[in-house]
XYZ file of C-alpha atoms in Angstrom:
747
model
C 16.538 -61.936 -24.244
C 18.920 -64.835 -24.906
C 15.996 -67.063 -25.203
C 14.157 -64.838 -27.618
C 17.399 -64.448 -29.782
C 17.721 -68.163 -30.028
C 13.978 -68.593 -31.086
C 14.498 -65.906 -33.834
C 17.471 -67.491 -35.283
C 15.770 -70.883 -35.292
C 12.915 -69.212 -37.191
C 15.355 -67.506 -39.820
C 17.136 -70.704 -40.297
C 19.959 -70.346 -42.728
C 19.200 -66.512 -43.334
C 20.011 -65.821 -39.782
C 23.639 -65.366 -40.622
C 22.696 -62.277 -42.527
C 21.756 -60.358 -39.351
C 23.710 -59.739 -36.223
C 22.636 -60.400 -32.568
C 22.441 -56.712 -31.891
C 19.783 -56.292 -34.630
C 17.712 -59.193 -33.483
C 17.888 -57.850 -29.753
C 16.754 -54.433 -30.980
C 13.992 -55.843 -32.932
C 12.818 -57.905 -29.921
C 13.049 -54.986 -27.691
C 10.951 -52.915 -30.194
C 8.212 -55.578 -30.552
C 8.137 -56.362 -26.825
C 9.746 -59.880 -27.459
C 7.091 -60.859 -30.079
C 9.217 -63.474 -32.207
C 6.922 -63.425 -35.321
C 6.798 -59.765 -35.537
C 10.747 -59.507 -35.238
C 11.200 -62.279 -37.895
C 9.091 -60.342 -40.474
C 10.701 -57.156 -39.614
C 14.345 -58.607 -40.025
C 13.308 -60.374 -43.207
C 11.821 -57.384 -44.884
C 14.674 -54.966 -43.559
C 17.886 -56.744 -43.752
C 17.493 -60.335 -45.506
C 15.276 -59.505 -48.395
C 14.565 -55.859 -48.627
C 11.992 -54.586 -51.010
C 13.203 -53.258 -54.509
C 13.065 -49.411 -54.985
C 10.498 -48.193 -57.522
C 12.720 -45.621 -59.039
C 13.000 -45.732 -62.865
C 16.544 -45.211 -64.306
C 15.450 -43.275 -67.218
C 13.191 -40.897 -65.624
C 15.626 -38.378 -64.527
C 19.287 -37.812 -63.900
C 20.878 -38.630 -60.414
C 21.502 -35.145 -59.492
C 18.215 -33.879 -60.541
C 15.967 -33.063 -57.629
C 13.399 -30.608 -58.883
C 11.321 -31.016 -61.871
C 11.376 -28.882 -65.028
C 10.770 -25.244 -64.338
C 7.433 -23.654 -65.320
C 6.349 -20.107 -65.934
C 4.907 -18.140 -63.367
C 1.768 -17.438 -65.428
C 1.210 -21.317 -65.905
C 1.885 -21.936 -62.081
C -0.732 -19.206 -61.125
C -3.013 -20.084 -63.842
C -5.996 -21.474 -61.569
C -5.832 -18.343 -59.126
C -8.963 -16.602 -58.886
C -7.764 -12.990 -59.352
C -6.099 -13.816 -62.829
C -7.809 -13.762 -66.005
C -10.531 -11.306 -65.085
C -12.712 -10.093 -67.973
C -12.268 -6.535 -68.790
C -15.951 -5.759 -67.989
C -15.440 -6.641 -64.374
C -12.177 -4.822 -63.871
C -12.192 -1.861 -61.685
C -12.074 1.535 -63.516
C -10.658 4.475 -61.389
C -12.222 7.798 -61.984
C -10.514 10.930 -60.890
C -12.394 12.784 -58.120
C -13.817 16.172 -59.056
C -11.731 18.933 -57.912
C -13.205 21.871 -55.643
C -13.827 24.980 -57.238
C -11.204 27.692 -56.956
C -11.292 30.706 -54.689
C -11.359 31.156 -50.856
C -14.185 29.585 -48.988
C -16.115 28.677 -52.015
C -15.582 31.835 -53.895
C -15.130 31.965 -57.626
C -11.731 31.216 -59.320
C -9.945 33.498 -61.727
C -12.991 34.772 -63.448
C -15.775 36.663 -61.812
C -15.922 39.005 -58.828
C -13.517 38.921 -56.146
C -15.003 38.169 -52.697
C -14.210 40.346 -49.469
C -12.461 37.362 -47.833
C -10.231 36.967 -51.002
C -9.469 40.715 -50.969
C -8.590 40.596 -47.238
C -6.361 37.531 -47.831
C -4.545 39.228 -50.711
C -4.021 42.350 -48.522
C -2.444 40.347 -45.892
C -0.132 38.347 -47.996
C 0.869 41.565 -49.635
C 1.740 43.035 -46.062
C 3.660 39.703 -45.089
C 5.688 40.041 -48.123
C 6.672 43.623 -47.499
C 7.590 42.757 -44.014
C 9.877 39.896 -45.199
C 11.573 42.276 -47.781
C 12.217 44.585 -44.842
C 13.674 41.996 -42.547
C 15.831 40.794 -45.580
C 17.299 44.318 -46.104
C 18.079 44.687 -42.453
C 19.833 41.205 -42.274
C 21.910 42.111 -45.186
C 23.122 45.279 -43.511
C 23.890 43.356 -40.209
C 25.914 40.797 -42.258
C 28.011 43.632 -43.768
C 28.571 45.191 -40.386
C 29.564 41.695 -38.900
C 32.182 41.055 -41.703
C 33.893 44.132 -40.485
C 34.350 43.095 -36.868
C 37.864 42.075 -35.569
C 38.489 38.523 -35.182
C 41.256 36.037 -35.821
C 43.077 36.117 -39.004
C 42.410 33.193 -41.319
C 45.133 31.047 -42.547
C 46.189 30.867 -46.181
C 44.826 27.289 -46.489
C 41.307 28.273 -45.242
C 41.201 31.242 -47.676
C 42.201 28.662 -50.503
C 39.311 26.382 -49.559
C 36.579 29.269 -49.634
C 34.485 29.197 -52.747
C 33.501 32.484 -54.408
C 29.829 32.986 -54.097
C 27.850 33.264 -57.514
C 25.056 35.749 -57.808
C 21.894 35.654 -60.045
C 19.538 38.315 -60.728
C 16.659 38.673 -58.105
C 13.935 38.528 -60.482
C 14.681 34.799 -61.426
C 14.801 33.673 -57.855
C 11.763 31.455 -56.687
C 11.128 29.202 -53.677
C 13.634 26.624 -54.993
C 16.269 29.295 -55.726
C 16.040 30.408 -52.248
C 16.623 27.030 -50.881
C 19.755 26.431 -52.967
C 20.798 29.935 -52.017
C 20.577 29.243 -48.334
C 22.293 25.821 -48.477
C 25.124 27.421 -50.598
C 25.561 30.220 -47.995
C 25.499 27.951 -44.891
C 28.165 25.580 -46.560
C 30.366 28.457 -47.345
C 30.320 29.754 -43.679
C 30.957 26.212 -42.322
C 33.813 25.829 -44.757
C 35.321 29.140 -43.645
C 35.165 28.426 -39.982
C 36.374 24.850 -39.928
C 39.280 25.564 -42.212
C 39.657 23.310 -45.153
C 38.372 20.005 -43.434
C 34.809 20.228 -45.056
C 34.421 19.920 -48.660
C 31.709 22.181 -50.433
C 28.526 20.757 -51.397
C 28.416 22.183 -54.731
C 31.141 23.508 -56.745
C 30.451 26.418 -59.193
C 31.460 24.605 -62.260
C 31.534 20.727 -61.790
C 29.658 19.691 -58.526
C 26.252 21.430 -59.199
C 23.975 19.921 -61.685
C 23.425 21.795 -64.955
C 19.486 21.993 -64.452
C 19.825 23.949 -61.059
C 19.368 27.612 -61.158
C 21.912 30.073 -60.512
C 22.514 31.063 -56.838
C 21.773 34.441 -55.484
C 23.970 36.323 -53.005
C 24.390 34.564 -49.611
C 22.520 37.230 -47.665
C 19.063 35.720 -48.341
C 17.460 33.813 -45.397
C 15.044 31.093 -45.907
C 14.409 27.651 -44.641
C 17.467 25.174 -45.511
C 17.208 22.337 -47.771
C 19.856 19.762 -48.198
C 20.161 17.797 -51.465
C 21.000 14.167 -50.973
C 23.143 12.158 -53.540
C 20.892 10.320 -55.985
C 20.730 6.608 -55.933
C 21.550 4.323 -58.720
C 17.911 3.640 -59.319
C 17.235 7.409 -59.571
C 20.070 7.956 -62.036
C 18.726 5.101 -64.052
C 15.366 6.558 -64.212
C 16.223 10.309 -64.398
C 19.595 10.899 -65.628
C 22.597 9.211 -67.406
C 25.127 7.577 -65.291
C 27.938 9.433 -67.006
C 26.396 12.784 -65.496
C 28.204 14.366 -62.717
C 27.065 13.172 -59.295
C 26.578 15.117 -56.166
C 29.060 14.374 -53.408
C 27.609 13.580 -50.047
C 28.549 15.779 -47.095
C 30.382 13.644 -44.242
C 31.561 16.401 -42.039
C 29.415 19.010 -40.254
C 30.499 22.257 -38.401
C 29.674 22.889 -34.900
C 26.105 24.513 -34.357
C 25.832 28.371 -34.004
C 29.505 28.896 -35.660
C 28.049 30.984 -38.396
C 25.560 33.161 -36.159
C 26.421 36.910 -36.022
C 27.722 38.709 -33.194
C 24.501 40.214 -32.134
C 22.712 36.822 -32.084
C 25.487 35.198 -30.104
C 25.531 38.031 -27.451
C 21.907 37.745 -26.689
C 22.684 34.363 -24.886
C 25.853 35.694 -23.048
C 23.987 37.273 -20.042
C 22.001 35.320 -17.558
C 18.342 34.869 -18.225
C 15.697 36.601 -15.993
C 15.051 33.250 -14.341
C 18.625 32.847 -13.369
C 18.876 36.370 -12.006
C 15.609 35.455 -9.751
C 16.903 32.375 -8.419
C 20.485 33.772 -7.455
C 18.740 36.539 -5.529
C 16.499 33.952 -3.655
C 19.475 31.732 -2.848
C 21.582 34.817 -1.661
C 18.632 35.923 0.487
C 18.309 32.429 2.115
C 22.009 32.207 2.979
C 22.066 35.449 4.435
C 19.151 34.474 6.636
C 20.977 31.225 7.714
C 24.029 33.154 8.528
C 22.136 35.586 10.708
C 20.517 32.906 12.638
C 23.795 30.986 13.219
C 25.299 34.329 14.459
C 22.455 34.863 16.779
C 22.853 31.381 18.282
C 26.492 31.918 18.748
C 25.908 35.301 20.560
C 23.351 33.692 22.800
C 25.494 30.758 23.588
C 28.517 33.189 24.193
C 26.505 35.351 26.548
C 25.226 32.174 28.743
C 28.552 30.397 28.849
C 30.870 33.340 28.934
C 33.544 31.348 27.474
C 36.022 32.761 24.963
C 36.422 29.676 22.760
C 33.097 29.871 21.112
C 33.853 28.273 17.882
C 35.200 24.991 19.250
C 32.004 24.707 21.552
C 29.648 25.434 18.814
C 31.360 22.799 16.606
C 30.979 20.079 19.124
C 27.312 21.071 19.910
C 26.739 20.901 16.068
C 27.533 17.133 16.234
C 24.798 16.295 18.796
C 21.477 15.031 17.402
C 18.464 17.466 18.075
C 16.141 15.854 20.426
C 13.693 18.780 20.537
C 9.907 17.857 19.869
C 8.839 18.752 16.484
C 5.348 19.931 17.860
C 6.353 22.246 20.826
C 5.464 21.230 24.206
C 3.711 23.604 26.556
C 5.410 21.767 29.605
C 2.040 21.554 31.716
C 2.118 20.056 35.044
C -0.316 17.549 34.189
C -0.930 15.895 37.583
C -1.525 19.367 39.010
C -4.022 20.211 36.307
C -5.770 16.856 36.943
C -6.204 17.604 40.584
C -7.610 20.849 39.860
C -9.901 19.787 37.241
C -13.526 19.100 38.802
C -14.452 16.611 35.994
C -16.566 13.484 36.498
C -14.799 10.359 37.416
C -14.137 8.095 34.447
C -14.687 4.284 34.401
C -14.576 1.426 31.876
C -16.514 -1.780 32.188
C -16.397 -4.922 29.962
C -19.582 -6.890 29.207
C -18.818 -10.552 29.171
C -20.984 -13.755 28.984
C -22.055 -16.759 26.914
C -22.790 -16.509 23.482
C -26.357 -15.187 22.651
C -26.906 -14.259 26.304
C -27.996 -10.765 25.127
C -25.001 -8.615 25.929
C -25.024 -6.365 22.736
C -29.039 -6.030 23.112
C -28.732 -5.007 26.766
C -26.161 -2.281 26.041
C -28.062 -0.971 23.136
C -31.242 -0.790 25.348
C -29.185 1.013 27.970
C -27.833 3.507 25.377
C -31.287 4.009 24.210
C -32.841 4.634 27.469
C -30.120 7.299 28.344
C -30.793 9.057 25.154
C -27.399 8.367 23.785
C -29.031 6.821 20.777
C -32.326 8.237 19.445
C -35.438 6.531 18.744
C -35.132 7.105 14.856
C -31.864 5.278 14.632
C -33.512 2.365 16.487
C -36.442 2.388 13.998
C -33.722 2.286 11.071
C -31.941 -0.411 12.478
C -35.248 -2.361 13.112
C -36.316 -1.905 9.702
C -32.850 -3.159 8.261
C -32.903 -5.960 10.603
C -36.485 -7.200 9.542
C -35.311 -7.194 5.967
C -32.879 -10.073 6.668
C -35.083 -11.915 9.079
C -33.400 -10.536 12.379
C -35.909 -8.053 13.891
C -34.948 -8.706 17.459
C -31.250 -7.808 16.628
C -32.007 -4.004 16.233
C -30.767 -3.039 19.847
C -27.783 -5.149 19.231
C -26.892 -3.228 16.025
C -26.188 -0.048 18.002
C -22.787 -1.630 19.173
C -22.313 -4.333 16.394
C -21.561 -1.908 13.386
C -19.624 -4.261 11.073
C -21.661 -6.087 8.335
C -20.250 -9.620 9.152
C -21.412 -9.184 12.802
C -24.884 -8.170 11.660
C -25.190 -10.824 9.100
C -24.044 -13.511 11.598
C -25.785 -12.088 14.609
C -22.680 -12.346 16.877
C -20.093 -9.883 18.153
C -16.676 -10.402 16.772
C -14.487 -7.693 17.968
C -14.610 -5.357 21.005
C -17.348 -2.727 20.410
C -16.906 0.640 22.388
C -19.326 3.320 23.257
C -19.557 6.168 25.872
C -22.352 7.349 28.040
C -22.522 9.717 30.965
C -24.573 9.769 34.121
C -24.542 12.587 36.758
C -21.433 11.489 38.528
C -19.402 9.283 36.141
C -18.486 9.007 32.469
C -18.500 5.438 31.305
C -16.927 3.489 28.453
C -18.487 0.338 27.324
C -16.487 -2.505 26.075
C -18.792 -5.006 24.421
C -16.797 -8.273 24.205
C -17.579 -11.277 22.095
C -19.046 -14.336 23.603
C -18.125 -16.837 21.168
C -15.244 -19.123 21.999
C -13.370 -18.411 18.599
C -13.052 -14.747 19.633
C -11.616 -15.140 23.145
C -8.383 -13.111 22.357
C -10.634 -10.060 21.416
C -12.309 -10.526 24.879
C -9.013 -10.571 26.527
C -8.020 -7.371 24.958
C -11.367 -5.810 26.223
C -10.894 -7.138 29.869
C -7.352 -5.715 30.010
C -8.854 -2.242 29.533
C -11.713 -2.363 32.085
C -12.158 -1.430 35.811
C -15.037 -3.601 36.434
C -17.169 -6.107 34.493
C -20.962 -6.990 33.755
C -21.518 -10.550 33.448
C -24.640 -11.407 31.427
C -26.361 -14.447 32.167
C -29.175 -15.938 30.147
C -32.129 -17.050 32.684
C -34.156 -18.969 30.128
C -34.719 -22.566 30.612
C -31.589 -24.707 29.630
C -29.586 -21.595 28.515
C -28.065 -20.871 31.718
C -26.889 -24.385 32.527
C -25.223 -24.458 28.948
C -23.494 -21.140 29.431
C -22.022 -22.217 32.908
C -20.371 -25.145 31.079
C -19.333 -22.794 28.230
C -18.057 -19.186 28.155
C -19.544 -18.078 31.233
C -17.054 -19.995 33.285
C -14.168 -19.205 31.070
C -14.968 -15.505 30.889
C -15.249 -15.231 34.601
C -11.851 -16.913 34.960
C -10.344 -14.482 32.639
C -11.440 -11.265 33.951
C -10.347 -12.296 37.402
C -6.934 -13.205 35.908
C -6.933 -9.795 34.201
C -7.222 -8.010 37.800
C -11.096 -7.340 37.658
C -12.301 -7.730 41.148
C -15.817 -6.091 40.840
C -18.585 -7.956 38.948
C -22.247 -7.096 38.264
C -24.195 -10.071 37.413
C -27.079 -9.164 35.022
C -29.613 -12.255 34.873
C -31.165 -11.231 31.538
C -34.232 -12.658 29.884
C -36.061 -13.191 33.250
C -39.332 -12.092 31.496
C -39.290 -15.429 29.441
C -39.778 -17.307 32.667
C -42.532 -14.909 34.087
C -39.989 -13.010 36.295
C -39.615 -16.146 38.597
C -38.156 -15.280 41.754
C -37.077 -18.890 42.502
C -35.292 -18.914 39.062
C -33.422 -15.872 40.001
C -32.373 -17.254 43.471
C -31.242 -20.380 41.866
C -28.982 -18.772 39.390
C -27.794 -16.373 41.977
C -26.776 -19.178 44.257
C -24.904 -21.094 41.552
C -23.130 -18.078 40.305
C -22.120 -17.036 43.734
C -20.516 -20.200 44.473
C -18.704 -20.268 41.148
C -17.327 -16.759 41.412
C -16.108 -17.216 44.968
C -14.350 -20.346 43.887
C -12.722 -18.295 41.169
C -11.271 -15.773 43.577
C -14.044 -13.045 43.767
C -15.080 -11.484 47.061
C -18.993 -11.742 47.459
C -19.210 -8.307 48.721
C -17.945 -7.142 45.244
C -20.583 -9.165 43.506
C -24.078 -7.783 42.631
C -27.105 -9.554 40.986
C -29.719 -7.564 38.959
C -32.616 -9.215 37.276
C -33.066 -7.397 33.874
C -34.784 -7.721 30.622
C -32.654 -6.290 27.687
C -35.410 -6.332 25.168
C -37.946 -4.434 27.164
C -35.661 -2.362 29.484
C -36.684 -3.562 32.638
C -34.425 -2.739 35.615
C -31.773 -1.187 33.488
C -32.319 2.435 33.921
C -35.792 2.559 35.070
C -37.500 -0.236 37.352
C -39.647 -2.884 35.827
C -43.465 -1.865 35.746
C -44.443 -5.531 35.469
C -46.379 -6.769 38.541
C -44.520 -10.083 38.303
C -41.319 -8.348 38.878
C -42.439 -6.307 41.937
C -40.656 -8.714 44.463
C -37.223 -7.014 43.382
C -36.564 -3.817 45.361
C -32.769 -3.500 44.843
C -30.713 -1.161 42.559
C -31.055 -0.901 38.810
C -28.089 -1.740 36.658
C -27.181 1.911 36.224
C -27.456 2.530 39.882
C -24.888 -0.359 40.434
C -22.680 0.985 37.938
C -22.536 4.272 39.549
C -21.846 2.769 42.867
C -18.832 0.859 41.606
C -15.531 2.563 42.123
C -12.783 2.412 39.296
C -9.387 1.123 39.978
C -6.639 3.128 41.523
C -4.868 5.092 38.672
C -1.083 4.847 38.417
C -0.508 8.498 37.884
C 3.154 8.834 39.153
C 4.522 5.840 37.190
C 6.225 6.227 33.776
C 3.809 6.425 30.586
C 2.564 3.013 29.412
C -0.312 2.902 26.924
C -1.427 -0.177 24.898
C -2.167 0.593 21.323
C -5.600 -0.936 20.717
C -6.460 0.639 17.175
C -4.124 2.158 14.581
C -5.711 4.077 11.488
C -5.195 7.189 9.295
C -6.973 10.411 9.925
C -7.266 13.948 8.523
C -4.919 15.142 11.238
C -2.180 12.677 11.187
C -0.995 9.714 8.880
C -0.768 7.713 12.131
C -3.401 7.949 14.714
C -3.446 5.568 17.597
C -6.221 4.815 20.371
C -5.958 3.024 23.560
C -6.394 3.356 27.279
C -3.514 4.784 29.438
C -2.302 1.970 31.757
C -0.010 4.398 33.739
C 1.552 7.866 33.744
C 0.352 10.959 31.716
C 1.210 12.755 28.540
C 0.381 16.070 26.824
C 0.750 17.593 23.232
C 4.241 17.909 22.220
C 5.738 14.919 24.182
C 8.429 12.728 22.770
C 7.069 9.072 22.690
C 8.875 5.684 22.215
C 6.970 2.979 20.415
C 7.915 -0.603 21.457
C 9.063 -3.162 20.184
C 10.097 -0.961 16.950
C 12.109 1.495 18.986
C 11.008 4.396 16.862
C 10.533 7.829 18.440
C 7.263 9.885 17.595
C 5.956 13.081 18.954
C 2.331 13.776 20.107
C 0.779 16.193 17.495
C -2.513 16.402 19.208
C -4.786 14.498 21.529
C -8.537 13.841 21.577
C -10.717 12.736 24.723
C -14.360 11.871 24.071
C -14.188 13.360 20.528
C -12.987 16.614 21.903
C -9.277 17.864 21.608
C -7.613 18.141 24.858
C -3.864 19.267 25.948
C -3.197 16.431 28.264
C -4.477 12.851 29.505
C -3.815 10.807 32.451
C -4.106 7.037 33.358
C -7.288 5.342 33.132
C -8.481 7.254 30.224
C -9.266 6.261 26.726
C -7.460 8.460 24.436
C -6.716 9.181 20.641
C -3.269 10.326 19.904
C -2.230 11.832 16.498
C 1.436 11.088 16.183
C 4.072 12.539 13.979
C 7.466 12.029 12.886
C 7.019 8.113 12.499
C 6.402 5.737 9.741
C 3.014 3.829 9.773
C 5.027 0.511 9.226
C 6.538 0.761 12.884
C 3.265 1.143 14.688
C 1.116 -1.958 15.154
C -1.961 -2.942 17.137
C -0.693 -4.300 20.536
C 2.513 -2.201 20.974
C 3.183 -0.224 23.868
C 3.737 3.547 23.853
C 5.987 4.576 26.657
C 8.035 7.331 27.902
C 11.558 7.922 25.990
C 13.545 8.376 29.468
C 11.923 5.260 31.117
C 11.152 2.846 28.273
C 9.657 -0.561 28.599
C 12.064 -3.452 27.971
C 11.553 -5.874 25.036
C 12.252 -9.377 26.165
C 11.650 -12.954 24.789
C 11.919 -14.871 28.090
C 10.006 -14.286 31.422
C 8.917 -15.977 34.622
C 5.336 -15.696 35.748
C 3.317 -16.784 38.753
C 0.258 -18.483 37.084
C -2.921 -20.104 38.170
C -3.612 -23.353 36.196
C -6.953 -23.852 34.478
C -5.926 -26.944 32.876
C -2.909 -29.368 33.174
C 0.359 -27.588 32.580
C 3.645 -29.035 31.519
C 6.391 -27.920 29.195
C 4.371 -27.315 25.855
C 3.604 -24.875 23.210
C 1.404 -22.031 24.307
C 0.109 -18.542 22.937
C 0.988 -15.688 25.135
C -1.840 -12.943 25.349
C -1.378 -9.557 27.007
C -4.061 -7.167 25.958
C -4.144 -6.901 22.358
C -0.764 -8.489 22.102
C -0.362 -12.122 21.446
C 2.582 -14.073 20.227
C 3.702 -17.698 20.246
C 5.716 -19.103 23.135
C 6.866 -22.438 24.953
C 6.659 -23.300 28.570
C 10.381 -24.025 29.035
C 10.233 -25.318 32.733
C 8.030 -25.316 35.714
C 10.211 -23.839 38.575
C 8.200 -24.585 41.476
C 4.749 -25.265 42.721
C 3.326 -22.614 45.196
C 0.868 -22.432 48.038
C -2.213 -20.504 46.825
C -2.662 -18.349 50.075
C 0.893 -17.940 51.331
C 2.921 -18.248 48.362
C 5.547 -20.559 49.634
C 7.223 -23.181 47.597
C 5.506 -26.564 48.121
C 7.570 -28.405 45.395
C 10.573 -27.682 43.103
C 10.542 -28.518 39.580
C 7.415 -30.552 39.386
C 6.748 -32.479 36.139
C 3.099 -31.279 35.675
C 0.826 -28.790 37.306
C -2.704 -29.853 38.080
C -5.685 -27.574 37.509
C -6.519 -25.091 40.232
C -2.952 -25.133 41.278
C -0.460 -21.988 41.368
C 2.889 -22.446 39.978
C 6.010 -20.455 38.683
C 6.831 -20.993 35.250
C 9.394 -19.849 32.643
C 8.215 -19.050 29.211
C 10.089 -18.345 26.093
C 8.552 -16.544 23.246
C 9.299 -16.658 19.576
C 9.948 -13.019 19.304
C 10.856 -10.117 21.742
C 7.768 -8.216 22.920
C 7.466 -5.384 25.583
C 6.693 -6.914 28.898
C 7.563 -5.791 32.409
C 7.140 -7.169 35.855
C 3.562 -6.572 37.289
C 1.644 -7.185 34.002
C -0.888 -10.001 33.704
C -0.571 -12.459 30.927
C -2.916 -15.267 29.506
C -1.487 -18.422 28.350
C -3.700 -20.412 25.936
C -3.036 -23.645 24.106
C -5.283 -25.559 21.387
C -8.108 -22.776 21.568
C -8.327 -23.165 25.348
C -7.198 -21.004 28.252
C -4.785 -23.139 30.159
C -3.224 -20.473 32.835
C -3.094 -16.929 33.633
C -1.043 -14.749 36.095
C 1.437 -12.062 36.923
C 5.022 -11.627 35.515
């Protein structure tokens, strides 16, 4: 900046004394240190400014605007001015309609029937008005004779005497003026001198107004406003008397007669009815209270009934809204000779044919008719998935049908001669493992579907077949039926069947399954071989074992925890016609009946069982192991979510955020972030510490507080969750991290 300032001063030479250093620096800053431009700017601005072009004699110094011109000259070039007369618009008055009623003739000619009828009605109406007017005049004369407070002298002085005109000169305008005068006089008499009259008989009323009639005539009131100066200039002289404006008004209904005012003194018919209803309800409440007091007095036999009832009234009524029948559910269940119920989950690698296998099973058992399958086949062919028709029996969602994979747990029911089964079709894709865990937590045993086609079995053994086997064992499932599917694609090869059986047996035994609880069945889900009926193919004649349905019937469900407190995990929440809050799920323990009071955890809200449904039929009670639909009442839907636990109000499940679990590690474990899964419930958590490393068989402590846990090892870990969730000892949890199952075990 200093160097630029020196250059500018050198360029200006002698003239540099006419500018300051600040002006030079501002010019340099503005012109980005361009010396030449800065010199030109300083010369033209400060050293030798250009002379102004203003002439001295053109106008005076204070003159800003030019000489004013006329508006006509200013708007002379507008297109809407100077229009020739020939082009101007001529407004012609429209023809008036002919006189008479509905096209009849006017004053001349014959009167139509409608005109005569209208004239007769008008005459009748005029006669009625005259009669009413006479009746009102008589009523006013009687009301003036009524006893009332005597008026003061000042009020009497302010009352204007009414003026009377003959009746024959009164027209509509006369009636309006008459009514106005009458109302003003009444208001003046009531208020007592505070209100000035609108028109005085001599000075306030204009000269051209007609004389007023007696104050007894009744018509629609008209109030005259004071004329504006503009109206006075147009219609009258300024010196003429003006009409004073009313500033004060009387209270409404002050000038009504006694008969009119008395009409509203008594209660209305609606008031009478409402009063009678309230008295009847209060008598009913008092009778109920007296009855309750009498009952409590007879039971207790105490003298101080009032004090006891007062204390009891402070307690919250815990009676169920739907009345319970107090059924002995366990006794009724032992008496009932119903079929045994069992649930099984269908697991396996993606595209192993799980949904198609179950669809064929339902079709062969006549749960689904052939017409429905034909409809599904036609719809599947339209999108190029003709082989998915049987799978659509369980895959009902549009997204599942378009993608060709099961996403959520699909449920269905069927019955055999001895057992009522519930199918839980689990998704095989690794992205939907949480849904598979929810299905496995409700199952008594499992069907592991294995794809026998070349290369598919090997891929599944490395994929979800292995993970699903680990998960169902971790969830407490001990009975597994291995359905080797698609064996018809390899010509019902017995060698392929034996190879797959050996590999799966070794894997399942290593996982923890006992081989006596593992069965193998060669099936074809697409054609229905060995599912319900034996295969008629000659190539499959080497298999003489049980069919899939026979293996299911020979499987025994888990022992029911009937005598434990109620525990039900909510798997679905929706709104139905019977209740705004309807839940479904499998009863893990205990029993319930219609009218029971329940507790929903973790919200802690109480609800009541309005009704129950089992297999789409209403029932009075349900026990552990059954998949039931509960219609709840007296609870807001925001307090009920999928994964919550419904429990007994007297023995509720605790909500905790930290627990200790004995887990089997599937991957390396260390203090890290995990997702905790228990049925439908899943929440974020963290492994705080690893307490000890345990022996697999004996359960003894091998090492205290190890840093890590290797795969296939058993350890005791402490997990802290982000929120409090309902958990208790004995429940099974699964720990996942990064989309992989890392551990599972018992609390």
